[in-house]
Amino acid sequence: MAYQTKQDHVAEILRERIVAGIYERGAKLKQADLAKELGVSITPVREALQLLEAEGFVVGLAHKGVLVPEFQKDHAQEIYDLRLNLERDLTTHALHALTADKIDELQRIQVLIDRAIQARRLDEIRTENYRFHFKLYELADRPQTLQFVRVLWAKYPFTSQDKNVARNEQVKVEHDFFLKKAAEGDHAGAVEAMVNHIKSGWSQLLAHQAVA
């Protein structure tokens, strides 16, 4: 992803860390601490947090920084339904721009996912999974839909599956199957593979965390 400003770059780092669970649900984030951690000034951090608050990744606290919001179980089914529909749409459009070079980029992310799985590094698994999906979805050139999906990922309980090792391994297999279909030029099969990947994650979440 090409970052237009330092604010955009900081915002993407923070998105990844929230989705990955590095900043856990309920954690308070302070601008000064984040600026020091990321090696930047306060200004891009403040601007990035304002953007993330608008997206739902964080909630502002008066004079006390921001809070990573707790997951709301009552909204889980709606969030899943929206993810399924919008990510199907993004995948469909992205496939038309998924060149051999872009497939290679996704394959390299897959290598990192596999290494993280073997080392049981859960933060890295979730981070690289995030990068895989959004590297793909950005190819769709549908910025409004992409923005809506970012908001949904902010609200989705990805970190609830931390102890489900089998699911982490299954993610790699499902990504590989999607890439196989895409490389073969089977767009319908690739879209179906992505839809089934999202459905599979939801089924596992229900089975292990009783979200519904």
JSON list of N, CA, C and O in Angstrom, two decimals, residues 29-49:
[
{"chain": "A", "resi": 29, "resn": "LEU", "atom": "N", "xyz": [-4.84, 3.89, 24.85]},
{"chain": "A", "resi": 29, "resn": "LEU", "atom": "CA", "xyz": [-3.70, 4.30, 24.03]},
{"chain": "A", "resi": 29, "resn": "LEU", "atom": "C", "xyz": [-3.47, 5.80, 24.21]},
{"chain": "A", "resi": 29, "resn": "LEU", "atom": "O", "xyz": [-4.40, 6.59, 24.06]},
{"chain": "A", "resi": 30, "resn": "LYS", "atom": "N", "xyz": [-2.24, 6.17, 24.51]},
{"chain": "A", "resi": 30, "resn": "LYS", "atom": "CA", "xyz": [-1.90, 7.58, 24.71]},
{"chain": "A", "resi": 30, "resn": "LYS", "atom": "C", "xyz": [-1.02, 8.05, 23.56]},
{"chain": "A", "resi": 30, "resn": "LYS", "atom": "O", "xyz": [-0.09, 7.35, 23.14]},
{"chain": "A", "resi": 31, "resn": "GLN", "atom": "N", "xyz": [-1.29, 9.26, 23.10]},
{"chain": "A", "resi": 31, "resn": "GLN", "atom": "CA", "xyz": [-0.57, 9.80, 21.96]},
{"chain": "A", "resi": 31, "resn": "GLN", "atom": "C", "xyz": [0.93, 9.83, 22.18]},
{"chain": "A", "resi": 31, "resn": "GLN", "atom": "O", "xyz": [1.71, 9.43, 21.31]},
{"chain": "A", "resi": 32, "resn": "ALA", "atom": "N", "xyz": [1.35, 10.28, 23.34]},
{"chain": "A", "resi": 32, "resn": "ALA", "atom": "CA", "xyz": [2.79, 10.40, 23.62]},
{"chain": "A", "resi": 32, "resn": "ALA", "atom": "C", "xyz": [3.47, 9.04, 23.59]},
{"chain": "A", "resi": 32, "resn": "ALA", "atom": "O", "xyz": [4.58, 8.89, 23.04]},
{"chain": "A", "resi": 33, "resn": "ASP", "atom": "N", "xyz": [2.81, 8.04, 24.17]},
{"chain": "A", "resi": 33, "resn": "ASP", "atom": "CA", "xyz": [3.39, 6.69, 24.18]},
{"chain": "A", "resi": 33, "resn": "ASP", "atom": "C", "xyz": [3.49, 6.13, 22.77]},
{"chain": "A", "resi": 33, "resn": "ASP", "atom": "O", "xyz": [4.50, 5.51, 22.41]},
{"chain": "A", "resi": 34, "resn": "LEU", "atom": "N", "xyz": [2.45, 6.33, 21.97]},
{"chain": "A", "resi": 34, "resn": "LEU", "atom": "CA", "xyz": [2.45, 5.82, 20.60]},
{"chain": "A", "resi": 34, "resn": "LEU", "atom": "C", "xyz": [3.51, 6.52, 19.76]},
{"chain": "A", "resi": 34, "resn": "LEU", "atom": "O", "xyz": [4.20, 5.88, 18.96]},
{"chain": "A", "resi": 35, "resn": "ALA", "atom": "N", "xyz": [3.63, 7.84, 19.93]},
{"chain": "A", "resi": 35, "resn": "ALA", "atom": "CA", "xyz": [4.62, 8.59, 19.17]},
{"chain": "A", "resi": 35, "resn": "ALA", "atom": "C", "xyz": [6.03, 8.09, 19.48]},
{"chain": "A", "resi": 35, "resn": "ALA", "atom": "O", "xyz": [6.85, 7.90, 18.57]},
{"chain": "A", "resi": 36, "resn": "LYS", "atom": "N", "xyz": [6.31, 7.85, 20.75]},
{"chain": "A", "resi": 36, "resn": "LYS", "atom": "CA", "xyz": [7.63, 7.34, 21.14]},
{"chain": "A", "resi": 36, "resn": "LYS", "atom": "C", "xyz": [7.84, 5.94, 20.59]},
{"chain": "A", "resi": 36, "resn": "LYS", "atom": "O", "xyz": [8.93, 5.62, 20.08]},
{"chain": "A", "resi": 37, "resn": "GLU", "atom": "N", "xyz": [6.82, 5.12, 20.67]},
{"chain": "A", "resi": 37, "resn": "GLU", "atom": "CA", "xyz": [6.91, 3.73, 20.20]},
{"chain": "A", "resi": 37, "resn": "GLU", "atom": "C", "xyz": [7.16, 3.67, 18.70]},
{"chain": "A", "resi": 37, "resn": "GLU", "atom": "O", "xyz": [7.93, 2.82, 18.22]},
{"chain": "A", "resi": 38, "resn": "LEU", "atom": "N", "xyz": [6.51, 4.56, 17.95]},
{"chain": "A", "resi": 38, "resn": "LEU", "atom": "CA", "xyz": [6.61, 4.53, 16.49]},
{"chain": "A", "resi": 38, "resn": "LEU", "atom": "C", "xyz": [7.72, 5.42, 15.95]},
{"chain": "A", "resi": 38, "resn": "LEU", "atom": "O", "xyz": [7.99, 5.41, 14.74]},
{"chain": "A", "resi": 39, "resn": "GLY", "atom": "N", "xyz": [8.33, 6.22, 16.82]},
{"chain": "A", "resi": 39, "resn": "GLY", "atom": "CA", "xyz": [9.41, 7.08, 16.39]},
{"chain": "A", "resi": 39, "resn": "GLY", "atom": "C", "xyz": [8.97, 8.25, 15.53]},
{"chain": "A", "resi": 39, "resn": "GLY", "atom": "O", "xyz": [9.67, 8.64, 14.59]},
{"chain": "A", "resi": 40, "resn": "VAL", "atom": "N", "xyz": [7.80, 8.80, 15.85]},
{"chain": "A", "resi": 40, "resn": "VAL", "atom": "CA", "xyz": [7.27, 9.95, 15.11]},
{"chain": "A", "resi": 40, "resn": "VAL", "atom": "C", "xyz": [6.85, 11.03, 16.10]},
{"chain": "A", "resi": 40, "resn": "VAL", "atom": "O", "xyz": [6.85, 10.80, 17.31]},
{"chain": "A", "resi": 41, "resn": "SER", "atom": "N", "xyz": [6.46, 12.18, 15.56]},
{"chain": "A", "resi": 41, "resn": "SER", "atom": "CA", "xyz": [6.00, 13.26, 16.42]},
{"chain": "A", "resi": 41, "resn": "SER", "atom": "C", "xyz": [4.55, 13.01, 16.83]},
{"chain": "A", "resi": 41, "resn": "SER", "atom": "O", "xyz": [3.87, 12.11, 16.31]},
{"chain": "A", "resi": 42, "resn": "ILE", "atom": "N", "xyz": [4.07, 13.84, 17.72]},
{"chain": "A", "resi": 42, "resn": "ILE", "atom": "CA", "xyz": [2.69, 13.72, 18.21]},
{"chain": "A", "resi": 42, "resn": "ILE", "atom": "C", "xyz": [1.67, 13.98, 17.10]},
{"chain": "A", "resi": 42, "resn": "ILE", "atom": "O", "xyz": [0.63, 13.32, 17.04]},
{"chain": "A", "resi": 43, "resn": "THR", "atom": "N", "xyz": [1.97, 14.91, 16.20]},
{"chain": "A", "resi": 43, "resn": "THR", "atom": "CA", "xyz": [0.98, 15.35, 15.21]},
{"chain": "A", "resi": 43, "resn": "THR", "atom": "C", "xyz": [0.43, 14.22, 14.33]},
{"chain": "A", "resi": 43, "resn": "THR", "atom": "O", "xyz": [-0.80, 14.05, 14.24]},
{"chain": "A", "resi": 44, "resn": "PRO", "atom": "N", "xyz": [1.26, 13.41, 13.67]},
{"chain": "A", "resi": 44, "resn": "PRO", "atom": "CA", "xyz": [0.69, 12.33, 12.85]},
{"chain": "A", "resi": 44, "resn": "PRO", "atom": "C", "xyz": [-0.05, 11.29, 13.68]},
{"chain": "A", "resi": 44, "resn": "PRO", "atom": "O", "xyz": [-1.01, 10.68, 13.19]},
{"chain": "A", "resi": 45, "resn": "VAL", "atom": "N", "xyz": [0.38, 11.09, 14.91]},
{"chain": "A", "resi": 45, "resn": "VAL", "atom": "CA", "xyz": [-0.32, 10.15, 15.79]},
{"chain": "A", "resi": 45, "resn": "VAL", "atom": "C", "xyz": [-1.71, 10.69, 16.12]},
{"chain": "A", "resi": 45, "resn": "VAL", "atom": "O", "xyz": [-2.70, 9.96, 16.04]},
{"chain": "A", "resi": 46, "resn": "ARG", "atom": "N", "xyz": [-1.78, 11.95, 16.47]},
{"chain": "A", "resi": 46, "resn": "ARG", "atom": "CA", "xyz": [-3.07, 12.57, 16.79]},
{"chain": "A", "resi": 46, "resn": "ARG", "atom": "C", "xyz": [-4.02, 12.50, 15.59]},
{"chain": "A", "resi": 46, "resn": "ARG", "atom": "O", "xyz": [-5.19, 12.14, 15.72]},
{"chain": "A", "resi": 47, "resn": "GLU", "atom": "N", "xyz": [-3.49, 12.83, 14.42]},
{"chain": "A", "resi": 47, "resn": "GLU", "atom": "CA", "xyz": [-4.32, 12.81, 13.21]},
{"chain": "A", "resi": 47, "resn": "GLU", "atom": "C", "xyz": [-4.74, 11.39, 12.85]},
{"chain": "A", "resi": 47, "resn": "GLU", "atom": "O", "xyz": [-5.87, 11.15, 12.42]},
{"chain": "A", "resi": 48, "resn": "ALA", "atom": "N", "xyz": [-3.84, 10.43, 13.04]},
{"chain": "A", "resi": 48, "resn": "ALA", "atom": "CA", "xyz": [-4.16, 9.04, 12.75]},
{"chain": "A", "resi": 48, "resn": "ALA", "atom": "C", "xyz": [-5.25, 8.52, 13.69]},
{"chain": "A", "resi": 48, "resn": "ALA", "atom": "O", "xyz": [-6.17, 7.82, 13.28]},
{"chain": "A", "resi": 49, "resn": "LEU", "atom": "N", "xyz": [-5.15, 8.89, 14.96]},
{"chain": "A", "resi": 49, "resn": "LEU", "atom": "CA", "xyz": [-6.16, 8.45, 15.94]},
{"chain": "A", "resi": 49, "resn": "LEU", "atom": "C", "xyz": [-7.52, 9.07, 15.65]},
{"chain": "A", "resi": 49, "resn": "LEU", "atom": "O", "xyz": [-8.55, 8.42, 15.85]}
]
